[in-house]
XYZ file of C-alpha atoms in Angstrom:
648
model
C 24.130 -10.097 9.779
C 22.941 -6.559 9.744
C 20.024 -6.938 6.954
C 17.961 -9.546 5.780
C 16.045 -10.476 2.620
C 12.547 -10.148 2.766
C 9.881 -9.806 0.563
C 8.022 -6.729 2.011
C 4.628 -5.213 1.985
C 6.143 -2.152 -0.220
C 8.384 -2.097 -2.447
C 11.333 0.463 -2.617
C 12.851 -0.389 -6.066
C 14.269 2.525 -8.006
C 13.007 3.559 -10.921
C 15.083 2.559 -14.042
C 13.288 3.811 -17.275
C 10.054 2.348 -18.675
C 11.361 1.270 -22.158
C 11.346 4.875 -23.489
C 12.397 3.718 -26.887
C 9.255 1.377 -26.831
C 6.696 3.416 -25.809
C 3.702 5.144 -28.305
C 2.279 8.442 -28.383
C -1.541 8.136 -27.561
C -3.513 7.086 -30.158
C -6.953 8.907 -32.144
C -8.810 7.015 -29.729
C -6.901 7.958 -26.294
C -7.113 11.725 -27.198
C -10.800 11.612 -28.081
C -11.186 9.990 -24.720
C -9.295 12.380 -22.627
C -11.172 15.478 -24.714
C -14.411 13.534 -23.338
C -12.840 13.253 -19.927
C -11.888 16.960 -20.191
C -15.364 18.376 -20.846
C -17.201 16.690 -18.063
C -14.376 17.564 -15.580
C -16.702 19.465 -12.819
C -16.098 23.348 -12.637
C -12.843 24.425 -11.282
C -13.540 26.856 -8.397
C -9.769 27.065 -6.669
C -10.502 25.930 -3.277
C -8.365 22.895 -3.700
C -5.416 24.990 -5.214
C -6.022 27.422 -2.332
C -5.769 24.624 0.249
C -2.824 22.808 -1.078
C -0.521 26.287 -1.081
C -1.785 27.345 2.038
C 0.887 27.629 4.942
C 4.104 26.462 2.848
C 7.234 27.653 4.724
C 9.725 26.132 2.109
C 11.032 22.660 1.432
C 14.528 21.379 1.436
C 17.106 23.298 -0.997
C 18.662 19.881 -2.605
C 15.827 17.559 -3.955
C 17.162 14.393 -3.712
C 17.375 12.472 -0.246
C 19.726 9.990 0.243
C 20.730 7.419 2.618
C 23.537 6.484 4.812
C 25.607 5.001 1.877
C 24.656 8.444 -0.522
C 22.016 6.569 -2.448
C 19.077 8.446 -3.818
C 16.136 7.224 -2.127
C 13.933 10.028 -3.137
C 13.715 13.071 -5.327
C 11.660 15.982 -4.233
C 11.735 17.729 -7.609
C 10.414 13.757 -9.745
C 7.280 16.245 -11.228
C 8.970 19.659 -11.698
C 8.767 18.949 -15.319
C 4.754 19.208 -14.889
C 5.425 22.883 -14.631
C 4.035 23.795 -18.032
C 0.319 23.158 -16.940
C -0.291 21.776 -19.647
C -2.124 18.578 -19.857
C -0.522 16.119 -22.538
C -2.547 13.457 -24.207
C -0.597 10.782 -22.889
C -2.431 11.611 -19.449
C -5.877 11.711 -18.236
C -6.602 15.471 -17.448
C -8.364 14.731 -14.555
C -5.395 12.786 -12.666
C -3.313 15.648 -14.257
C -4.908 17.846 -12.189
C -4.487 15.713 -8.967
C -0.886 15.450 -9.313
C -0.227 19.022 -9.858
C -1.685 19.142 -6.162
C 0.102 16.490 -4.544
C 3.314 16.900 -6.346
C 3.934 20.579 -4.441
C 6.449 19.187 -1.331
C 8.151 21.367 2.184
C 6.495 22.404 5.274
C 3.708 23.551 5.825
C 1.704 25.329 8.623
C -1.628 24.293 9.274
C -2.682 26.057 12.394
C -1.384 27.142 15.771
C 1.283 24.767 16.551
C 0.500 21.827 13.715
C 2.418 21.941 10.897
C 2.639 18.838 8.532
C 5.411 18.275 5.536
C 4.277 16.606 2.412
C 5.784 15.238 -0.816
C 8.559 13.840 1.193
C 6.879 10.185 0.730
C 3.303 8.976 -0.235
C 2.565 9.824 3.403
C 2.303 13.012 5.240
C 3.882 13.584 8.734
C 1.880 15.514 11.077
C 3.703 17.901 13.736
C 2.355 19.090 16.840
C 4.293 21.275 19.376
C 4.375 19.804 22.916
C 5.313 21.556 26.039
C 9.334 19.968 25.353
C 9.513 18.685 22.139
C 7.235 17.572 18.732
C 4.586 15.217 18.873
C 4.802 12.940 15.098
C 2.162 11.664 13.757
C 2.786 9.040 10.954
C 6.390 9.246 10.596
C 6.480 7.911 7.033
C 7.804 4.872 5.154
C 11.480 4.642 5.480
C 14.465 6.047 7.762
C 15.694 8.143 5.849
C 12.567 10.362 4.168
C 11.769 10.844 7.885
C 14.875 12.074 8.938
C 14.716 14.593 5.721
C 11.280 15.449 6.986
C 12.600 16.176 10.853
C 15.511 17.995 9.379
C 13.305 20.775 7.673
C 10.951 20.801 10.232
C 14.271 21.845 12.656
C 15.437 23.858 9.819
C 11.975 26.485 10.267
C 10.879 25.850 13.080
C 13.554 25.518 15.645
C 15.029 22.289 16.846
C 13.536 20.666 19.133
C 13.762 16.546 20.230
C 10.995 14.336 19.577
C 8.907 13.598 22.609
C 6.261 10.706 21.252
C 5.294 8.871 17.707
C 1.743 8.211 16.923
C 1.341 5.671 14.153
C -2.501 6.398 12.987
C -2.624 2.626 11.778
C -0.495 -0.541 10.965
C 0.783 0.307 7.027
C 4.224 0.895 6.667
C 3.862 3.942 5.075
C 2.762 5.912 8.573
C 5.407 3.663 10.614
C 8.334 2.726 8.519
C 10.162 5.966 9.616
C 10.331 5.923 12.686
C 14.318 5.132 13.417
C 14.829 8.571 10.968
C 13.070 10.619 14.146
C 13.846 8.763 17.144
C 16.299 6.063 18.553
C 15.200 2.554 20.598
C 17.139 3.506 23.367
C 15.096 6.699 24.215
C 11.909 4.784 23.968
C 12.693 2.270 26.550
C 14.028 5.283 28.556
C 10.895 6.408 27.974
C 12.163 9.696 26.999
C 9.882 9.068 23.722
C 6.370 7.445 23.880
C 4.998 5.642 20.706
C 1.168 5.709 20.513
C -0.763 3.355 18.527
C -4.385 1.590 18.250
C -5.085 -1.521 20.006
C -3.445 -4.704 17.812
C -1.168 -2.717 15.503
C 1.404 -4.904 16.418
C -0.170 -7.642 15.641
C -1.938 -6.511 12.465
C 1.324 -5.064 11.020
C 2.986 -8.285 11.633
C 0.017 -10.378 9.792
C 0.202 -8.365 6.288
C 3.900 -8.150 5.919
C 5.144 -11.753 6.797
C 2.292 -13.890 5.556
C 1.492 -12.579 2.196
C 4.530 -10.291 1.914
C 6.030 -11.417 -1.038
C 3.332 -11.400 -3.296
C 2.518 -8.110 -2.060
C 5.543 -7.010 -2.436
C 5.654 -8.188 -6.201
C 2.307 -6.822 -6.761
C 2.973 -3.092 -5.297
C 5.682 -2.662 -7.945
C 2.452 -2.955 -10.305
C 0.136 -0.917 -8.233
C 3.094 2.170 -7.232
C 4.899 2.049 -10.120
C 7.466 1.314 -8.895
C 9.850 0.733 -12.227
C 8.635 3.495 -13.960
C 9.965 6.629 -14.522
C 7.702 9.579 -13.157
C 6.938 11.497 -16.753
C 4.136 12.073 -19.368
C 4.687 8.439 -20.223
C 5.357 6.892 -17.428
C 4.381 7.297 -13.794
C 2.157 9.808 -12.391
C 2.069 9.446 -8.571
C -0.610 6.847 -6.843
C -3.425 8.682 -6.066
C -3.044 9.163 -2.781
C 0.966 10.622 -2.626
C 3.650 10.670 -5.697
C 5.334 7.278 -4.900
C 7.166 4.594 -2.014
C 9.944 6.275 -0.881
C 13.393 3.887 -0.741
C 15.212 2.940 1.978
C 14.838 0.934 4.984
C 11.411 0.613 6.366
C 11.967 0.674 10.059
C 9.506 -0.115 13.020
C 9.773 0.421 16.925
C 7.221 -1.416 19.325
C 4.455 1.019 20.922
C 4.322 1.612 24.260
C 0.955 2.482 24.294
C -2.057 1.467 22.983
C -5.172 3.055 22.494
C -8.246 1.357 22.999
C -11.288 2.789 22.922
C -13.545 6.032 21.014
C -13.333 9.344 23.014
C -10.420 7.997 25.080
C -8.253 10.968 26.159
C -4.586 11.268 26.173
C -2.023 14.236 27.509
C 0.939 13.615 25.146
C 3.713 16.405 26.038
C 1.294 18.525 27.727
C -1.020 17.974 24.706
C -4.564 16.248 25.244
C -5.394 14.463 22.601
C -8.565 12.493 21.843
C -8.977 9.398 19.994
C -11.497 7.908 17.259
C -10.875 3.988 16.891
C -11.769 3.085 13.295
C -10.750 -0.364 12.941
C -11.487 -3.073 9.872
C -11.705 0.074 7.963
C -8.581 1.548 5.900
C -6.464 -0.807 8.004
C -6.845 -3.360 10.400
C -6.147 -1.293 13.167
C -6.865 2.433 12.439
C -7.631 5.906 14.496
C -8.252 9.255 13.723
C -6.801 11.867 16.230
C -8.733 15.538 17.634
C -7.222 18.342 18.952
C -9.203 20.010 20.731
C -6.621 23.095 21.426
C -6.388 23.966 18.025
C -9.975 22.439 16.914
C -7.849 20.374 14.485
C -9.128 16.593 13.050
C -7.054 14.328 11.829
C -8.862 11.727 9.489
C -5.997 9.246 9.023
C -6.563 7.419 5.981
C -10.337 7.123 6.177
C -10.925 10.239 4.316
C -8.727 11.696 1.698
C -8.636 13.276 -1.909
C -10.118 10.194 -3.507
C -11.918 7.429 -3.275
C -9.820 4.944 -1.209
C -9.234 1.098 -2.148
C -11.690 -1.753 -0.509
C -9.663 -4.338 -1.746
C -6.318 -2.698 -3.187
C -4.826 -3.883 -5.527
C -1.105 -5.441 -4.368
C -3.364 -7.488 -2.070
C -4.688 -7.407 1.574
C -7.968 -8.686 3.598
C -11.225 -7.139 2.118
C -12.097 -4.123 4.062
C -16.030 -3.153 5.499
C -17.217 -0.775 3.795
C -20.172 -0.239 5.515
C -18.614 0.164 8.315
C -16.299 2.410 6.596
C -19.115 4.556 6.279
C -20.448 4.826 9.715
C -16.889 5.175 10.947
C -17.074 8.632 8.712
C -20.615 9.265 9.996
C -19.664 8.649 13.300
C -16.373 11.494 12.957
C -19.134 14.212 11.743
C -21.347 13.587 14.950
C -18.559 13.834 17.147
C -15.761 16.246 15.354
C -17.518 18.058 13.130
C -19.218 20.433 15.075
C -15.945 21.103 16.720
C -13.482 21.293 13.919
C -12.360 24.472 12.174
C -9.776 22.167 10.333
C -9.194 18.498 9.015
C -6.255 17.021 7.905
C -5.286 13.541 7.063
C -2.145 11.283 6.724
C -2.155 11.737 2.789
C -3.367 14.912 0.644
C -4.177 18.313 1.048
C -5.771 19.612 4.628
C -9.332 21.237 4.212
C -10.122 24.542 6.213
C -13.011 26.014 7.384
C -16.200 24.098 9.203
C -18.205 23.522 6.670
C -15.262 21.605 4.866
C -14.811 19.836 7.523
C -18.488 18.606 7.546
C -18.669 18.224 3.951
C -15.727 16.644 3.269
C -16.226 13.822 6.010
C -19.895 13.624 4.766
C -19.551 13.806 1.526
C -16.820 10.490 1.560
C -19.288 8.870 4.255
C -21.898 8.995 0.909
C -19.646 8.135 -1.197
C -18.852 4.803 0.629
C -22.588 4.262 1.021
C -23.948 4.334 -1.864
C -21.195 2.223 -2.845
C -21.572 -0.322 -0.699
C -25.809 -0.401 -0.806
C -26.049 0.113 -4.809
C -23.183 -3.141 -5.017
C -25.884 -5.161 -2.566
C -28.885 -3.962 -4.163
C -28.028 -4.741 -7.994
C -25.681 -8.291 -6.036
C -29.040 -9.686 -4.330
C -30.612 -9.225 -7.845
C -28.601 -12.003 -9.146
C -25.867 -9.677 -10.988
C -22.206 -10.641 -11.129
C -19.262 -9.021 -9.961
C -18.332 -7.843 -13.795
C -21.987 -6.807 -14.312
C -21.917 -4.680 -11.458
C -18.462 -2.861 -12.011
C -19.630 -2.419 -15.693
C -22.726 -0.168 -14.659
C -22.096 1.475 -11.150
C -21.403 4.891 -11.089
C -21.234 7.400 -8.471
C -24.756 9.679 -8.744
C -23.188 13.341 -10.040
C -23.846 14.632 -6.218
C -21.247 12.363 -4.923
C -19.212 11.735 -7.597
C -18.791 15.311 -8.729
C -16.976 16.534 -5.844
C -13.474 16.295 -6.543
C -12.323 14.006 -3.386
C -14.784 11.356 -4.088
C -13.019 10.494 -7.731
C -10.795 7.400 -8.309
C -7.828 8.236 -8.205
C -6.793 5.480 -6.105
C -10.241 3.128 -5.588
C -12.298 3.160 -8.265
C -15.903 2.063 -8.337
C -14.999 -0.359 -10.883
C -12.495 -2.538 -8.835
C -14.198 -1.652 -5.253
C -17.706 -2.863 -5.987
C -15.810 -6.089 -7.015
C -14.260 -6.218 -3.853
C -17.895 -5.686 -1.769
C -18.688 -8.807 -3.636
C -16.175 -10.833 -2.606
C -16.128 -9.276 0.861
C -20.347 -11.122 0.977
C -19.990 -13.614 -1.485
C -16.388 -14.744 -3.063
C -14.893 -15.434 -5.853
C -17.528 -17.436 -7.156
C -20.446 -15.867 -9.436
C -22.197 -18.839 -9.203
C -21.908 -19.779 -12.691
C -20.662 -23.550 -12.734
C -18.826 -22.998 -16.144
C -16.184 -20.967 -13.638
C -16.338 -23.449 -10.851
C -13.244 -24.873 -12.103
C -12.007 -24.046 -15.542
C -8.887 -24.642 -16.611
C -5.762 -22.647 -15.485
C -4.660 -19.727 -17.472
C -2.218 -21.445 -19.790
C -4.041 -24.302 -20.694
C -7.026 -22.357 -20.951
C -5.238 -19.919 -23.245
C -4.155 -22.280 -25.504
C -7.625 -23.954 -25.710
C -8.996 -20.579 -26.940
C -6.309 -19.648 -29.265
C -7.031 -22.831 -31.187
C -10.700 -22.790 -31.203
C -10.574 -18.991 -32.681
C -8.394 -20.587 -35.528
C -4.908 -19.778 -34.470
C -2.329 -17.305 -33.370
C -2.626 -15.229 -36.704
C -6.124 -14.934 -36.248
C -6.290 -13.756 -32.951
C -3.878 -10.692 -33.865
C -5.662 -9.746 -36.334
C -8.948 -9.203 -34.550
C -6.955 -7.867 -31.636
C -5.559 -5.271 -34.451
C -9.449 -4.609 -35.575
C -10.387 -4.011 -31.896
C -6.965 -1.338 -31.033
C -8.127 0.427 -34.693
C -11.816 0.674 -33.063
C -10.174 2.172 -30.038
C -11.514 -1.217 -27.993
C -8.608 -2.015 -26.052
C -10.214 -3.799 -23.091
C -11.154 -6.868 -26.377
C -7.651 -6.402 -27.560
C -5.792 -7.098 -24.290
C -8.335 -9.582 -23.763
C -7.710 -11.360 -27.100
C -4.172 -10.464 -26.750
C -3.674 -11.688 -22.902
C -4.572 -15.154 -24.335
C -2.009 -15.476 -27.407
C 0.967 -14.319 -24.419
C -0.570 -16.886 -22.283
C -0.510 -19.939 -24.824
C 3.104 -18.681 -25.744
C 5.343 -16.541 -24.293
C 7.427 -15.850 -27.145
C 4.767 -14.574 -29.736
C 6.899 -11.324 -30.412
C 3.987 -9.452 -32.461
C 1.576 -10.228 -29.787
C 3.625 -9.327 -26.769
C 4.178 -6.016 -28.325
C 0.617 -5.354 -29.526
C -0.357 -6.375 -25.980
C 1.789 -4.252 -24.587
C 0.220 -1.180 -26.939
C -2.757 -2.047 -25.544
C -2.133 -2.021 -22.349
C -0.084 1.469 -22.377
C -3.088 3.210 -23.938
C -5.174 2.061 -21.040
C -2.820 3.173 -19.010
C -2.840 6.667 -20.768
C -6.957 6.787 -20.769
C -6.755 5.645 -16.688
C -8.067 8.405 -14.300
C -6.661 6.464 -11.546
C -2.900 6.145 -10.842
C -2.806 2.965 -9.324
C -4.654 1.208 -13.018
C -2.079 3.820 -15.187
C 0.930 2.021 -13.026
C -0.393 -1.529 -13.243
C -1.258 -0.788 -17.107
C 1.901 0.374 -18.049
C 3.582 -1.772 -15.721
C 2.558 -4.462 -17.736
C 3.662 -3.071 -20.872
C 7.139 -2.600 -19.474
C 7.607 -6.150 -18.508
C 6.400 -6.974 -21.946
C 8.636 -5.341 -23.676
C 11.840 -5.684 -21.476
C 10.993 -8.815 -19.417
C 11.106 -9.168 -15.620
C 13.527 -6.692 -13.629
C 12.077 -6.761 -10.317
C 14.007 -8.549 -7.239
C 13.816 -9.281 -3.948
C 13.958 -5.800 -1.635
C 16.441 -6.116 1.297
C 14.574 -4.763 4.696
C 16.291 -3.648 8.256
C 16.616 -6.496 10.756
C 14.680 -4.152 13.254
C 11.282 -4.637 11.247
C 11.270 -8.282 11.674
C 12.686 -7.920 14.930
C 9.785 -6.105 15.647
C 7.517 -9.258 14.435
C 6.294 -11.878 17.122
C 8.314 -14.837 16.722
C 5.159 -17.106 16.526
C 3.619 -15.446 13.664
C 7.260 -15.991 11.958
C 7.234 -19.517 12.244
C 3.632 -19.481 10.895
C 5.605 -18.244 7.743
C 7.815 -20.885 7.772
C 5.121 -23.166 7.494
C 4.268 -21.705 4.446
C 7.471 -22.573 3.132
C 7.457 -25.735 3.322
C 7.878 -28.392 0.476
C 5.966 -31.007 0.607
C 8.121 -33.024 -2.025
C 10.844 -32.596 -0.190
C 9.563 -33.153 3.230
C 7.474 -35.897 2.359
C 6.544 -37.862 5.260
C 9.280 -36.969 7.316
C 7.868 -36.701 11.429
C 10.257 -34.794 13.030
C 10.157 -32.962 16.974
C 12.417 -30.231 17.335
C 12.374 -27.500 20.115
C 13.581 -23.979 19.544
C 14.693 -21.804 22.365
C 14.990 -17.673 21.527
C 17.432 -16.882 24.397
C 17.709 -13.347 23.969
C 13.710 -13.066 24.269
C 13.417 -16.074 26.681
C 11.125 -17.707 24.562
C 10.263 -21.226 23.491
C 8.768 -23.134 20.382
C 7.781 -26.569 20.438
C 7.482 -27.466 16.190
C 6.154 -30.276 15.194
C 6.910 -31.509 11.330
C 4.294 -34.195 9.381
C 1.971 -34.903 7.099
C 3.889 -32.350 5.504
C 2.861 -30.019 7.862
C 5.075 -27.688 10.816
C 2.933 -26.766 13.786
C 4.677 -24.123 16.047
C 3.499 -23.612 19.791
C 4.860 -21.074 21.636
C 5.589 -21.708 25.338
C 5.915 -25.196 24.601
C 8.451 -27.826 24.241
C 8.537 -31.636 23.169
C 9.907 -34.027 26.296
C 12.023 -35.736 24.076
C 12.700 -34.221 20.906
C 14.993 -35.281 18.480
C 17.035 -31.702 18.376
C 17.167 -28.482 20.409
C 18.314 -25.284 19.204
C 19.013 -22.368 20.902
C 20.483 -18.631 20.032
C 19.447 -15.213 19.554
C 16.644 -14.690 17.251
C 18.938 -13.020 14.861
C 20.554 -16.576 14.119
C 17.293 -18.923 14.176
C 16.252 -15.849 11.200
C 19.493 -16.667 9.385
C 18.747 -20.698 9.932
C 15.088 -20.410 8.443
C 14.938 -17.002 6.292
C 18.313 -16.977 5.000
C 18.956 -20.814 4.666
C 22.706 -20.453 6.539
C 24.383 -23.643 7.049
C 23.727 -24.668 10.571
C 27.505 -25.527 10.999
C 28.229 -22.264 9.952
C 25.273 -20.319 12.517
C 26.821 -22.655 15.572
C 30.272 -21.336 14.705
C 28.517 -17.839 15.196
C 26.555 -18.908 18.329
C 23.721 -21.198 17.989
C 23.386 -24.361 19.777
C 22.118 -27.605 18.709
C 22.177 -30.502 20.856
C 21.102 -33.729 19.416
C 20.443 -34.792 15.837
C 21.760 -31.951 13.816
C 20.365 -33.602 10.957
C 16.497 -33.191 12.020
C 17.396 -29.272 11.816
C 18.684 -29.757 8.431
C 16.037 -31.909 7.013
C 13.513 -29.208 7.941
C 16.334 -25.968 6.584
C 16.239 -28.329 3.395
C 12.605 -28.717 3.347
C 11.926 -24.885 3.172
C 11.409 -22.781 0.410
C 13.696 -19.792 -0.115
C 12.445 -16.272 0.270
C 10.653 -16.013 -3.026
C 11.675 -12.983 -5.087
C 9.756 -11.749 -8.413
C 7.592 -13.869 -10.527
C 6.052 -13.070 -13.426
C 2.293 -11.815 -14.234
C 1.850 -10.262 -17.411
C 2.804 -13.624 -19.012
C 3.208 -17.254 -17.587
């Protein structure tokens, strides 16, 4: 049982076209909106260009990484056809711009013994020379982008072995890697030390079982995942080009950082730390160098403005203290930084970049989070608020603090809900009816299916395609099958997705209009046993709980102990009311079954649903009623894979 299915965090489907034969050219009313876009575009002085070239050594000769089995799992060269310059209607010519920036992909030198590579995932993986080996820093999403990454770095600089990992916080994309660069076995030799912040573990563990596969489902929306990188399709996500395939992989840290200021000497290094946590992650830090005056911002500060709520899903982050986490790295850093890099995007050089580019975010989150309160404690809404709220020209003219991955729009939602919830107080939307019923209520009262296409044509003619999605949205809703209005909807939804200045909105716009038009292709993503491995076992039976059926449970009261013997662990679980309690380091005195086995088979009894005569024939055993083990198997839920969203 080498791999498992699991619904992860990100997804690594391959692209496989976007409906080419489906798609429109932008309409009269897309162009005149990018020509408005393009004429308030702030003045283009070259310091970003400058900055993005600086220090390339070269990249790797063949584009396209592959894994063990010779799959493509990334291709380097995905935006070479952007060479031309040229910005085509079909894209917003101020995302245009971005990409041409984060597109460019190799090595790169950013000062006296740090190098990073970039364009080798969404991620960038920072180098530092040690006294015996490199020091990684965020050793992207998957095995085998990583290993790429390490191989070029050997390639240029000289090969050396990797004497620590540093994951800068608990998202996949700055851990998944990490078996491309390293190998267990030298860890717990402790050849190889793996640095992280206090409760990464833990954190990491929390978004990717418990929610993972609706995130998962959702991030092929948000990355675009099923799109095909092009003038139609999908133009990076703001923050990097895409999620790299392959496995995501994770290793255990062996140390954690706890504190601001704390001090490290990794390979002869000294490091100092900056913890930033409940900002961009859970558990986040930024990392100095004082040797090379060199900060390292993480994910706190990047090229845009950042996601307080993103969109596949995740806990509501504080942006206030967001902000004084920024505020905080200018008092301490900024006098003493000559350079700043981060874990996506471009490095910035020179002091006064550093200063104003921490700053400059630190206002940007700010006034953000104070204008949402202000105009929220007047009695606005969440809608009223994202319809008005701009970024003064100050803040929102520098080029960093645009949304190309947050936007104020959906972020001054989420400060909302991060004070007040989902509820605007209105009772009319204290419970309304679900969307289909709903749908169909409104479809009738405007007079019928026909009608409603016809205003929704009248809107897309005005160039109002927020009213014709809207209208539209409804009619898909109340039935599925309305050919004229899936397509229409799906128009509507692509121009949007042409007019969007962020990537995340283009891929979740046209997204949408691919599953209109060619129905749901997405799947369950198969992950490495390691990553799970890597999970505590008590926040994996929490999942399991979530599984559960209550029809088919029904009132069933069953005591059942499990014992992990290859992690000498125990879990006392306790089934009814339709409810499974788990308690780790406990066990029933008489319960009706015991299990015991390697972890490995208790995940192929509850993730993978293997018969349990078939698991004790590999290993496991149950003593007692085997039948209490298989009323509970029966009871569960398989892994879900896609569901739909643009329709029912």
């Amino acid at each position: 049982m080498q791999r498992i299915l699991w619904a992860v965090l990100l997804s690594t489907a391959s692209a496989t076209g976007a409906g080419a034969q489906d798609q429109k050219p932008a309409s009269d009313a897309t162009k005149a909106a990018q020509h408005s876009v393009m004429a308030q575009l702030p003045v283009e002085d070259g310091r970003d260009l400058d900055f993005a070239d600086r220090g390339f050594m070269g990249s790797l000769s063949d584009p396209i990484i592959t894994n063990k089995d010779g799959k493509p799992v990334w291709n380097l060269g995905a935006y070479d056809w952007m060479n031309n310059g040229v910005s085509p209607d079909t894209v917003n010519p101020s995302l245009w711009r971005h990409m041409e920036l984060l597109r460019k992909h190799g090595l790169f030198a950013v000062t006296d013994n740090v190098w990073q590579v970039r364009g080798f995932d969404v991620s960038n993986m920072t180098i530092i020379q040690g006294q015996t080996g490199w020091i990684i820093i965020d050793p992207l999403t998957s095995r085998d982008t990583a290993a790429a990454a390490l191989r070029l770095i050997n390639e240029k600089l000289g090969t050396r072995p990797v004497t620590a990992v540093i994951y800068s916080h608990s998202h996949g994309d700055h851990f998944g890697g990490v078996r491309g660069i390293v190998n267990e076995a030298d860890v717990k030799a402790g050849k190889v030390a793996i640095i992280a912040p206090e409760q990464f573990l833990a954190e990491t563990a929390s978004e990717n079982v418990m929610a993972g596969p609706a995130m998962g489902r959702r991030a092929t929306f948000q990355f675009g995942s099923n799109l095909t990188p092009g003038p139609q399709g999908q133009m990076g996500s703001g923050i990097g080009k895409g999620i790299g395939g392959g496995d995501i992989t994770l290793i255990p840290p062996t140390i954690d950082i706890r504190k601001t200021g704390e001090l490290r000497e990794v390979d002869g290094v000294t490091l100092e730390f900056q913890m930033v946590p409940q900002s961009e992650a859970p558990a986040e830090m930024n990392i100095y160098m004082p040797a090379s005056r060199t900060f390292l911002a993480a994910e706190i500060a990047t090229c845009t403005l950042h996601n307080i709520l993103t969109p596949r899903g995740a806990k509501v982050r504080d942006t206030l203290g967001w902000a004084g986490f920024l505020n905080e790295a200018v008092n301490l850093y900024g006098d003493r930084s000559d350079i700043i890099v981060s874990s996506h995007c471009w490095p910035r050089f020179g002091q006064s970049e550093v200063k104003g580019w921490l700053s400059g975010q630190r206002d940007n989150y700010r006034y953000l989070h104070d204008q949402t309160v202000r105009m929220m404690n007047k009695g606005m809404t969440q809608a009223e608020i994202a319809e008005i709220l701009k970024a003064p020209p100050a803040i929102g003219d520098q080029w960093f603090n645009k949304g190309y991955y947050g936007t104020y729009s959906h972020n001054s939602k989420a400060i909302y809900q991060y004070y007040l919830g989902w509820y605007d107080a209105v009772p009319a939307n204290l419970n309304p009816h679900p969307p289909e019923v709903r749908a169909a209520k409104l479809v009738a009262a405007m007079g019928g299916a026909k009608k409603v296409v016809a205003e929704a044509k009248r809107a897309m003619k005005a160039g109002d395609y927020r009213w014709s999605s809207d209208l539209l949205n409804q009619l898909v809703f109340a039935d599925p099958k309305h050919a004229e209005g899936r397509a229409l909807l799906a128009d509507s939804y692509e121009q949007q997705g042409y007019q969007a200045e962020s990537a995340i909105w283009r891929n979740m716009f046209l997204s949408g209009a691919r599953d209109l038009r060619e129905g749901l292709k997405a799947g369950v993503n198969a992950q490495s046993i390691d990553m799970i491995s890597a999970i505590p076992t008590g926040l994996l039976l929490d999942s399991v709980s979530t599984r559960l059926d209550p029809m088919i449970i029904g009132d069933t009261a069953l005591a059942l102990n499990f014992v992990i013997s290859d992690r000498k662990e125990t879990a006392k679980i306790t089934v009814g009311n339709s409810v499974m309690f788990s308690e780790m380091g406990k066990a029933h005195a008489a319960p009706a079954v015991t299990v015991t086995g390697p972890r490995q088979l208790f995940l192929g009894l509850l993730f993978l649903k293997m018969p349990a005569a078939q698991l004790q024939m590999a290993g496991l055993k149950i003593e007692g009623d085997r039948a209490a083990i298989e009323k509970l198997q029966a009871a569960l839920d398989p892994i879900p894979g896609a569901f739909n969203i643009v329709e029912p």
